[in-house]
mmCIF file of C-alpha atoms in Angstrom:
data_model
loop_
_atom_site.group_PDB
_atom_site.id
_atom_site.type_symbol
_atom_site.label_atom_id
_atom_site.label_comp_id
_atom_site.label_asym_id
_atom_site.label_seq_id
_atom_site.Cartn_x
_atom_site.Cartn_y
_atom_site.Cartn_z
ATOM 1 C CA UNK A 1 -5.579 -2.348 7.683
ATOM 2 C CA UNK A 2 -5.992 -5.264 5.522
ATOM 3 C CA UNK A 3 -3.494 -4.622 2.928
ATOM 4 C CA UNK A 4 -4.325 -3.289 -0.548
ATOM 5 C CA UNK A 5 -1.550 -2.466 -2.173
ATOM 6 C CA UNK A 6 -3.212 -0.802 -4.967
ATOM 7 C CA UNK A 7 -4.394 2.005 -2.716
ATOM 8 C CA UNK A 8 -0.585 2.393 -2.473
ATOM 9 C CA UNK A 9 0.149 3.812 -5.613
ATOM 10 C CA UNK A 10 -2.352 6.153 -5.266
ATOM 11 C CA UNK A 11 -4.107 7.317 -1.483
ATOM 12 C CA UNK A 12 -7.423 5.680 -1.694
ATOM 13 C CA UNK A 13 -7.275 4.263 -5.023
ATOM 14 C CA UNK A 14 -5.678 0.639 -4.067
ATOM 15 C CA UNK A 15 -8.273 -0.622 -1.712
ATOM 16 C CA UNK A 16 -9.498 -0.727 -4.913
ATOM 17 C CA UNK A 17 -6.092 -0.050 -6.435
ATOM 18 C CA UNK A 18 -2.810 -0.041 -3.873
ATOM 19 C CA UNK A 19 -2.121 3.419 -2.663
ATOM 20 C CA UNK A 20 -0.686 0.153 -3.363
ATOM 21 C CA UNK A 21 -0.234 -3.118 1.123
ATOM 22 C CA UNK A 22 -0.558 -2.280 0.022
ATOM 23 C CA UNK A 23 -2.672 -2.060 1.506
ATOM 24 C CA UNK A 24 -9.078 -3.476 4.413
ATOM 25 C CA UNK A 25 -6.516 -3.694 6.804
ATOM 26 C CA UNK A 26 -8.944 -4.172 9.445
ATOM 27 C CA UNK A 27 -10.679 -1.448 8.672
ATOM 28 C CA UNK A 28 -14.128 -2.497 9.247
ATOM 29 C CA UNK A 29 -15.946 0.811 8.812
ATOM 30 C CA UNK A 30 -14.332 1.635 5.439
ATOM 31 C CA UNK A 31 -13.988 -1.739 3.977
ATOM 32 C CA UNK A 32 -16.798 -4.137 5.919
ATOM 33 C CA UNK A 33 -17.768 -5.013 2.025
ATOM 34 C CA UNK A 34 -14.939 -6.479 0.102
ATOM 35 C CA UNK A 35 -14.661 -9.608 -0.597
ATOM 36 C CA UNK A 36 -10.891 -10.440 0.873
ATOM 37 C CA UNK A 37 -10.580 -13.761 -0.732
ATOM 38 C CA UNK A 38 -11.513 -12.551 -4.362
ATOM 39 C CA UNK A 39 -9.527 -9.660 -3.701
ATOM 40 C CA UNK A 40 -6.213 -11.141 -2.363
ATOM 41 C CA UNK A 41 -4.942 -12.733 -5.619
ATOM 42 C CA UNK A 42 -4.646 -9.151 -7.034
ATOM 43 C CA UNK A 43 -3.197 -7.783 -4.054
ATOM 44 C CA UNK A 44 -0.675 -10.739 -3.629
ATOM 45 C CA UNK A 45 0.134 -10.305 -7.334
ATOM 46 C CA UNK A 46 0.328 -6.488 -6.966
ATOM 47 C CA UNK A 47 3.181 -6.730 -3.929
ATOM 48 C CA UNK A 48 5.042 -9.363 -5.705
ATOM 49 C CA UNK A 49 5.305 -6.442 -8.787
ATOM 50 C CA UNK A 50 5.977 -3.995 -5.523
ATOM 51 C CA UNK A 51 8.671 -6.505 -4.227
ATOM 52 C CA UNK A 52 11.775 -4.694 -5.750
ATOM 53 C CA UNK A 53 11.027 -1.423 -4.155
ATOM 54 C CA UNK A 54 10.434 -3.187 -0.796
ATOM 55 C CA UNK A 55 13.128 -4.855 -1.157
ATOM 56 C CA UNK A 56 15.197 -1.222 -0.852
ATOM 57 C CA UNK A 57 13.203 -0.489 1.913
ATOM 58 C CA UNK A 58 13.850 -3.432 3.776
ATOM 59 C CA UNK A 59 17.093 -3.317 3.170
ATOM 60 C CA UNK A 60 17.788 0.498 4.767
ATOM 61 C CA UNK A 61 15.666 -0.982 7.500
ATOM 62 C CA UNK A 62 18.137 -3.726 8.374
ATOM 63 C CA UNK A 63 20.606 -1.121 8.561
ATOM 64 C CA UNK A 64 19.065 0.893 11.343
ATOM 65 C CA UNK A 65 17.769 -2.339 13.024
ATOM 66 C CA UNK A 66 19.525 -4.771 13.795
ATOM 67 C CA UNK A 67 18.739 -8.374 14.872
ATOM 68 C CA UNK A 68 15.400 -7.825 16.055
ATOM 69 C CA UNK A 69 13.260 -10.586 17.945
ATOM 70 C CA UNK A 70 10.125 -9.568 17.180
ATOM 71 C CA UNK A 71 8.859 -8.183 13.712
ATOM 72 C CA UNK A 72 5.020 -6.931 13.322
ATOM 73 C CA UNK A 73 3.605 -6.217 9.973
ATOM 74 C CA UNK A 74 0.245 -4.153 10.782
ATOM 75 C CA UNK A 75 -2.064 -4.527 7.627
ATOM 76 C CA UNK A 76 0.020 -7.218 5.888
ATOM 77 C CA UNK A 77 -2.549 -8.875 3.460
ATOM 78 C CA UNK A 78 -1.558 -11.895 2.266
ATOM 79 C CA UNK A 79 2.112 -11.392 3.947
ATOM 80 C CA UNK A 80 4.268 -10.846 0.806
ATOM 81 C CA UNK A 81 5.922 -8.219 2.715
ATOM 82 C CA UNK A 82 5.603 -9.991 5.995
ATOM 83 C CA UNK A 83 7.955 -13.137 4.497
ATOM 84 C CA UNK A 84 10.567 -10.460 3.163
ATOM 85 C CA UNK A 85 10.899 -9.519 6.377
ATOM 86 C CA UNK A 86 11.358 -13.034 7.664
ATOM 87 C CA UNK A 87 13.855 -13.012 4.724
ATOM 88 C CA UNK A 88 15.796 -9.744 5.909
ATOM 89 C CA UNK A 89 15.508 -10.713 9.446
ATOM 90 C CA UNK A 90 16.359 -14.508 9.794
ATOM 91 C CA UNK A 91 16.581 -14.754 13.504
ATOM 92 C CA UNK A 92 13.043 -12.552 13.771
ATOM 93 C CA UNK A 93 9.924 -14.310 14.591
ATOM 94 C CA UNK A 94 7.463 -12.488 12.550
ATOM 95 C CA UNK A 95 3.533 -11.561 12.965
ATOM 96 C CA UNK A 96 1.564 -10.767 10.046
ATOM 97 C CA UNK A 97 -1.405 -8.920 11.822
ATOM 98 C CA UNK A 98 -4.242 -7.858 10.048
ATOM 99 C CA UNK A 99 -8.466 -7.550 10.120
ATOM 100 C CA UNK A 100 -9.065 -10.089 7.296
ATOM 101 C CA UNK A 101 -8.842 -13.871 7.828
ATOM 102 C CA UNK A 102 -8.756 -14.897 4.146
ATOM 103 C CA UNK A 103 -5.825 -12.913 3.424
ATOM 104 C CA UNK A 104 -4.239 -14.254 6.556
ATOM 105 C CA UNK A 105 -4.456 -17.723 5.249
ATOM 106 C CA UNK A 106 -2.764 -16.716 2.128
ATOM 107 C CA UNK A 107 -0.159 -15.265 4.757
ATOM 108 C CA UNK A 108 0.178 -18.522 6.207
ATOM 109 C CA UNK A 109 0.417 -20.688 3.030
ATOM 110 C CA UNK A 110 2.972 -18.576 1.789
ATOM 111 C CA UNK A 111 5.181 -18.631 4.918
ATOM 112 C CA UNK A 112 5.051 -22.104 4.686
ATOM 113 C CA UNK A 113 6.117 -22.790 1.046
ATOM 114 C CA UNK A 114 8.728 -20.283 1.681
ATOM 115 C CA UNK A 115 9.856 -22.256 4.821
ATOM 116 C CA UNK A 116 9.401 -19.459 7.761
ATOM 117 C CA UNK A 117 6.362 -21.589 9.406
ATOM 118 C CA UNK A 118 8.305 -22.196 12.431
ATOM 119 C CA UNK A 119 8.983 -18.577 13.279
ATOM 120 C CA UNK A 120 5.700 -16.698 11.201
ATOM 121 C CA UNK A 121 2.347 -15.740 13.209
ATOM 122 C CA UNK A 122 -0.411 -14.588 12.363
ATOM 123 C CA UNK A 123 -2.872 -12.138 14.491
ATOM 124 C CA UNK A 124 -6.665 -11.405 13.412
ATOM 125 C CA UNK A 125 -8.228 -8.668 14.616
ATOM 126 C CA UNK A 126 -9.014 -5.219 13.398
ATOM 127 C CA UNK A 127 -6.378 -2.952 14.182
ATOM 128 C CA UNK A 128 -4.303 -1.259 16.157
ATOM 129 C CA UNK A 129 -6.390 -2.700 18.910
ATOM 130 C CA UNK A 130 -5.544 -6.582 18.246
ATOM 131 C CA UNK A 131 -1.712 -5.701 18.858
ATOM 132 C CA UNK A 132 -2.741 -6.052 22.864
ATOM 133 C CA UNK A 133 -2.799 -9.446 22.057
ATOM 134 C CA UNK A 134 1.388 -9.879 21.203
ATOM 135 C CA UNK A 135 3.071 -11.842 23.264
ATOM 136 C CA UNK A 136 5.906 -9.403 24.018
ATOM 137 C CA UNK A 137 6.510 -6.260 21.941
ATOM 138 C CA UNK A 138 8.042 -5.762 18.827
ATOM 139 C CA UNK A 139 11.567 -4.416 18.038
ATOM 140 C CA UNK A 140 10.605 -3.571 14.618
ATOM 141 C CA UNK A 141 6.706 -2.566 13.303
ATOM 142 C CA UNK A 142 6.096 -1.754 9.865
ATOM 143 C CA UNK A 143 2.922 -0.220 8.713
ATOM 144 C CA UNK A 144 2.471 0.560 5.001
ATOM 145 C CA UNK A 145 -0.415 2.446 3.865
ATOM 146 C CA UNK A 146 -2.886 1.484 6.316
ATOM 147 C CA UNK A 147 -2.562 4.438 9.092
ATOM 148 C CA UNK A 148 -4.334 7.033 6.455
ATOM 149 C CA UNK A 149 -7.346 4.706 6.359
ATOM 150 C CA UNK A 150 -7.768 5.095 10.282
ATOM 151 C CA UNK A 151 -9.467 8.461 11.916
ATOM 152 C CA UNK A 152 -7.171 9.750 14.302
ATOM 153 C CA UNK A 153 -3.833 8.879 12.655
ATOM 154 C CA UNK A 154 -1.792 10.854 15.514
ATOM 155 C CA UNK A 155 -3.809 8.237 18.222
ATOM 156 C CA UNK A 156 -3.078 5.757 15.856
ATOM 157 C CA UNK A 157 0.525 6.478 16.065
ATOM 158 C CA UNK A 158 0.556 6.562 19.761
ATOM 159 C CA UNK A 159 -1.280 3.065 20.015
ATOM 160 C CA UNK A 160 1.300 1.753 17.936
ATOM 161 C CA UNK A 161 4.635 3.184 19.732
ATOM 162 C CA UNK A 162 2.495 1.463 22.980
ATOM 163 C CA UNK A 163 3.040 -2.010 21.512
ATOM 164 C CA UNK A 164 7.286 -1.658 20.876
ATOM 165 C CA UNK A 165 9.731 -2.358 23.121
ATOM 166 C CA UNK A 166 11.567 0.037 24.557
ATOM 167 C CA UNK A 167 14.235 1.133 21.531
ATOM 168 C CA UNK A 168 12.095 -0.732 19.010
ATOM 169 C CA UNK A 169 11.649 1.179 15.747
ATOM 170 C CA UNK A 170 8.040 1.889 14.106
ATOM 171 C CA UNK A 171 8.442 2.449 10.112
ATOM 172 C CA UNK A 172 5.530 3.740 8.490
ATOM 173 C CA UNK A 173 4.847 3.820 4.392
ATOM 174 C CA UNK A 174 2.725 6.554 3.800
ATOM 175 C CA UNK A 175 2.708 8.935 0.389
ATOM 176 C CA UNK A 176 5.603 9.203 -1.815
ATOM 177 C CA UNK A 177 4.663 9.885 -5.331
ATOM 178 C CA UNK A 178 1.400 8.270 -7.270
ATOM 179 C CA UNK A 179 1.970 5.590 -9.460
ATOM 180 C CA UNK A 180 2.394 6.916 -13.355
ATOM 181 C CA UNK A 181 1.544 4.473 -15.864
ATOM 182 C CA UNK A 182 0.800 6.338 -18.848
ATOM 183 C CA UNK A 183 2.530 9.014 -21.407
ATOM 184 C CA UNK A 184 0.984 12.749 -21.053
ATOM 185 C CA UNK A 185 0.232 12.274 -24.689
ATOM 186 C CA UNK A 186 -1.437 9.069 -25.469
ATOM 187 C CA UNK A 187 -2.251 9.356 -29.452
ATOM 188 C CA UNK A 188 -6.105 9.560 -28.249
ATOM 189 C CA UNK A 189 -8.316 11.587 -26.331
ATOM 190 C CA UNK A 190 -6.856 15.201 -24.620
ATOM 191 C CA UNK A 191 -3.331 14.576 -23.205
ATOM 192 C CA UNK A 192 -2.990 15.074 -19.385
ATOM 193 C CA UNK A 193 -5.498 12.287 -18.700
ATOM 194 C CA UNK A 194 -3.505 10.808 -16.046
ATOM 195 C CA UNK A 195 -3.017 14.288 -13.925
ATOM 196 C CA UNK A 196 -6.839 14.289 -14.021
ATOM 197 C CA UNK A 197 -7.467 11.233 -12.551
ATOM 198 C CA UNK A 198 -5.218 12.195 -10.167
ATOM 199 C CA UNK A 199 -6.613 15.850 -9.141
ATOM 200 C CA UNK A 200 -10.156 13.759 -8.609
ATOM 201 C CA UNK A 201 -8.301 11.134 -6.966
ATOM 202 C CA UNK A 202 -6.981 13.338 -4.374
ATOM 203 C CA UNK A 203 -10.743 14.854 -3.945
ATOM 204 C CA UNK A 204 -12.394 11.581 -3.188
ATOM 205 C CA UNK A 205 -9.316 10.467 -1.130
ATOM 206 C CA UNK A 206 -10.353 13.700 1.069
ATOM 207 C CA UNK A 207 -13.448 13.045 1.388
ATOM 208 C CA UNK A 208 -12.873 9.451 2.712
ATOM 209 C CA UNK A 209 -11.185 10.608 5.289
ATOM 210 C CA UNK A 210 -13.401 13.229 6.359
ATOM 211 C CA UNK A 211 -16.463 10.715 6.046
ATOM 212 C CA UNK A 212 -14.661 8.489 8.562
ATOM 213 C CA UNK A 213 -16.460 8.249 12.002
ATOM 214 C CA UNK A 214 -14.540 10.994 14.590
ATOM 215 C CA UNK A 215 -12.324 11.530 11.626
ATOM 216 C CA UNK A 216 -9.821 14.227 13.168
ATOM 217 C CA UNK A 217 -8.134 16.281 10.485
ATOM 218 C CA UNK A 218 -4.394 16.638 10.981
ATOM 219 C CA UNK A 219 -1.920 18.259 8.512
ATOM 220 C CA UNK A 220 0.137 15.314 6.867
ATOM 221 C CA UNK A 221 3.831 15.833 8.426
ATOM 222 C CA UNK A 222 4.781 12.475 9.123
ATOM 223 C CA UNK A 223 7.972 12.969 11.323
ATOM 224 C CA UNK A 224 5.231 15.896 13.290
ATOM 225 C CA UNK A 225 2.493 13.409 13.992
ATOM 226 C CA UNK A 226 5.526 10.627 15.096
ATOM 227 C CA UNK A 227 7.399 13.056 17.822
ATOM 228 C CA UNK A 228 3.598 14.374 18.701
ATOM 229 C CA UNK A 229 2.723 10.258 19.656
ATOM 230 C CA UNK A 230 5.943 10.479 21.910
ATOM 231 C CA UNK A 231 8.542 8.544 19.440
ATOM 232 C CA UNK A 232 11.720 9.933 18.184
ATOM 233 C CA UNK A 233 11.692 10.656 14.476
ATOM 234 C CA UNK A 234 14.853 9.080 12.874
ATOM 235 C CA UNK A 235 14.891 9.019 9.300
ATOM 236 C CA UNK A 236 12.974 9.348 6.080
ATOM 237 C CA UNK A 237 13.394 7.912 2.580
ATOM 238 C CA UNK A 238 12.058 7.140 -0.611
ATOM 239 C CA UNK A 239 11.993 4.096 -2.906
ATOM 240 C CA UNK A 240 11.680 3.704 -6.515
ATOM 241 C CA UNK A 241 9.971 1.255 -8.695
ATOM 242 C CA UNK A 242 10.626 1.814 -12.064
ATOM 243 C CA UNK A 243 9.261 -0.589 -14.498
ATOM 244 C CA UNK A 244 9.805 0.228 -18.079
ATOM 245 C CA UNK A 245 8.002 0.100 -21.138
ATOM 246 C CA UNK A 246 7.545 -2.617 -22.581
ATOM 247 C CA UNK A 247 6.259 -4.468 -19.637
ATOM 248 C CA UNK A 248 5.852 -7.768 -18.510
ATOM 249 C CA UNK A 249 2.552 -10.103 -18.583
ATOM 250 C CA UNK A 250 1.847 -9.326 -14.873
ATOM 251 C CA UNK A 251 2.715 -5.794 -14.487
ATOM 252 C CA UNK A 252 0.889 -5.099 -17.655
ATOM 253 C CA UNK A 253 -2.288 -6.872 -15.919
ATOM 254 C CA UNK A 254 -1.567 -4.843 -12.980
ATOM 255 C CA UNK A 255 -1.781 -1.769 -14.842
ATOM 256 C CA UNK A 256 -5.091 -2.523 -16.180
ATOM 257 C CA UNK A 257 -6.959 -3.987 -13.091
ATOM 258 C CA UNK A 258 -5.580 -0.577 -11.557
ATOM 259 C CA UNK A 259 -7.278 1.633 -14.421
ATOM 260 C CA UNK A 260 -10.237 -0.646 -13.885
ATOM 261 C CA UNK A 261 -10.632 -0.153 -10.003
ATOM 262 C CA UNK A 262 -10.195 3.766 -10.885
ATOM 263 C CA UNK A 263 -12.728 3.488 -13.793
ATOM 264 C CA UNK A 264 -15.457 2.114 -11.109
ATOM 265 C CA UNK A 265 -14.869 4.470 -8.476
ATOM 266 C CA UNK A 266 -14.113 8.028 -10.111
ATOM 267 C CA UNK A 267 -14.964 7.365 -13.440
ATOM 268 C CA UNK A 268 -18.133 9.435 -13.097
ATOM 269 C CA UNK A 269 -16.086 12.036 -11.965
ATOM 270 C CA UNK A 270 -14.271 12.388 -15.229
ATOM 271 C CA UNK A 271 -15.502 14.356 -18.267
ATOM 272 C CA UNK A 272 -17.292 12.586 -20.828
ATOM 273 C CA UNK A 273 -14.386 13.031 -22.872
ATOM 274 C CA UNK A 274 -11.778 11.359 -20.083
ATOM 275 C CA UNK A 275 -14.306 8.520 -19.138
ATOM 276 C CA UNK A 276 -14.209 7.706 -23.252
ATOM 277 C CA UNK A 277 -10.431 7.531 -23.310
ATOM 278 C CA UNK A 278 -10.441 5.572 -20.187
ATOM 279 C CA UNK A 279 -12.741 3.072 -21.433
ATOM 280 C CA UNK A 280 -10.750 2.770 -24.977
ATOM 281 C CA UNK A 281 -7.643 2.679 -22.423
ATOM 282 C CA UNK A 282 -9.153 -1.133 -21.272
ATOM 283 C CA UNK A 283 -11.446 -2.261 -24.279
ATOM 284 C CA UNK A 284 -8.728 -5.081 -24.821
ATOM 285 C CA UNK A 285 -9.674 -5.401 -29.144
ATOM 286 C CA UNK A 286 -8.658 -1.707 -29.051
ATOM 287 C CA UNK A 287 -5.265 -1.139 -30.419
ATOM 288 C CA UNK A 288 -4.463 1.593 -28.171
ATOM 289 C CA UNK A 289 -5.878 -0.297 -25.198
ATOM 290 C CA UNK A 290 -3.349 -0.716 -22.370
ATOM 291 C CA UNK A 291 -2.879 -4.741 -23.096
ATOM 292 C CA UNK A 292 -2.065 -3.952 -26.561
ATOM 293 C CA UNK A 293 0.263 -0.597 -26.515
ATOM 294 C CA UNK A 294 3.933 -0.348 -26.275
ATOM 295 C CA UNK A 295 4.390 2.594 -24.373
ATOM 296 C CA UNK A 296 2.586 1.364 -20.662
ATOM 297 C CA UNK A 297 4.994 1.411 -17.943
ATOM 298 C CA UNK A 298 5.001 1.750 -13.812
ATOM 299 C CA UNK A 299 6.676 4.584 -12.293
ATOM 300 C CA UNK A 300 5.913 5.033 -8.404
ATOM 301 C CA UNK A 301 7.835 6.508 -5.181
ATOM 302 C CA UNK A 302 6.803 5.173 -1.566
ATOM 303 C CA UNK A 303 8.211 6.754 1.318
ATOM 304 C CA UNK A 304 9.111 5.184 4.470
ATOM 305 C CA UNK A 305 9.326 7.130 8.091
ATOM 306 C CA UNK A 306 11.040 5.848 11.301
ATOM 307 C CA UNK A 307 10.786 6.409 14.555
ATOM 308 C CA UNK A 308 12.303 4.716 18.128
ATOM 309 C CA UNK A 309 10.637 4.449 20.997
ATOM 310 C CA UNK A 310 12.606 6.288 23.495
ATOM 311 C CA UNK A 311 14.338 3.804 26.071
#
């Protein structure tokens, strides 16, 4: 549950590309080969871009809990979300738990430039298992795109609820909409391109999950699979990030280590045809590349899910 937030904006595509914190994670079985520390300026930069819409979330959050003495962040990556919540909540002492040490440290660094050291942990271990070793359970758990990456996501669930206090609240970030970057007509190649990548996205993101080890399939009803792990389903929302075109410097770059991520991964998948457009898409002399075009922009909906654990 290391967090990619690439795979965020798009299921599998952020550990490589951040469907998005998003996104690793202690996930040992899927992601035992990534290098963390290269990785985790991209993914720090990529939740800084994301920092608006969590900044909605965590706001609704603070509504529906309040004061809470113990915030865990399961799958934080290098804790850009784990410090807004140390923002939000400034009488929490927060734990940014996660299964890779080098994006811990960033966690740490950042917590103390941002001056939450004295009340910001940190907890290695791959996960949900390394929650036994909390102190005290949490009033408030967040867990944003990591659950999907696990096999039995119900289980999963359950362990979770296991480590809050009694009343504590368990938000999960899981689907939404993809990320859109890119008009349906782009001036080159057939138009559409980004639905395509998408249809073969959600193919491979299928088979991920049912090439995980004792993968159990389970139909994806959120508030189902929270009431079936013996919580109490409380509310649901959606948040927006809406970047227009033109963008700026770093959500441009975002964009185009995103297509990049998606161009090693699926880009055999793709007709000859797509895979030429793609790779025109981030040649950066072309004048209809993505650094050079007007018309690039981020367009993505994450959706949160809360639950209590029944007193």
């Amino acid at each position: 549950m290391a967090h990619d937030h690439h795979h965020h904006d798009t299921h599998d595509s952020a550990h490589q590309q951040g469907h998005g914190h998003g996104h690793g994670h202690g996930h040992t079985h899927v992601h035992a080969d990534i290098d963390w520390a290269e990785m985790a300026p991209h993914l720090e930069a990529q939740a800084e871009l994301y920092t608006p819409l969590y900044r909605q979330a965590l706001g609704w959050l603070a509504r529906e809990v309040t004061d809470p003495g113990l915030v865990v962040d399961v799958g934080s990556g290098p804790g850009v979300v784990s410090c807004l919540f140390a923002e939000t909540f400034p009488g929490a002492r927060v734990v940014a738990a996660d299964g890779a040490g080098p994006l811990l440290e960033r966690a740490r660094a950042r917590a103390g430039r941002l001056g939450f050291a004295d009340r910001f942990g940190t907890l290695a271990g791959d996960l949900p298992g390394a929650l036994s070793e909390l102190d005290y359970p949490a009033d408030l758990m967040w867990a944003s795109q990591s659950l999907h990456h696990l096999p039995d996501q119900r289980a999963a669930l359950a362990a979770l609820g296991g480590h809050l206090a009694p009343g504590g609240t368990l938000a999960i970030l899981e689907g939404g909409l993809p990320a859109r970057f890119l008009p349906r007509d782009l001036g080159i190649g057939r138009p559409g391109l980004q639905a395509r990548i998408r249809a073969v996205e959600e193919d491979a993101f299928t088979e991920m999950r049912a090439d995980l080890p004792d993968s159990v399939a389970e139909a994806e009803d959120w508030p189902a699979m929270l009431t079936a792990a013996g919580l109490k389903h409380t509310g649901t929302r959606s948040f927006l990030l809406d970047l227009p075109a033109p963008l700026s410097d770093a959500a441009r770059e975002y964009v185009t280590t995103s297509l990049s991520r998606l161009r090693e991964r699926i880009g055999e998948r793709l007709d000859a045809e797509d895979r030429a457009t793609l790779d025109r898409l981030l040649d950066p002399a072309d004048e209809a590349g993505v650094l050079r075009r007007q018309d690039v922009f981020v367009l993505v909906a994450h959706t949160v899910y809360t639950a209590v654990r029944p007193v």
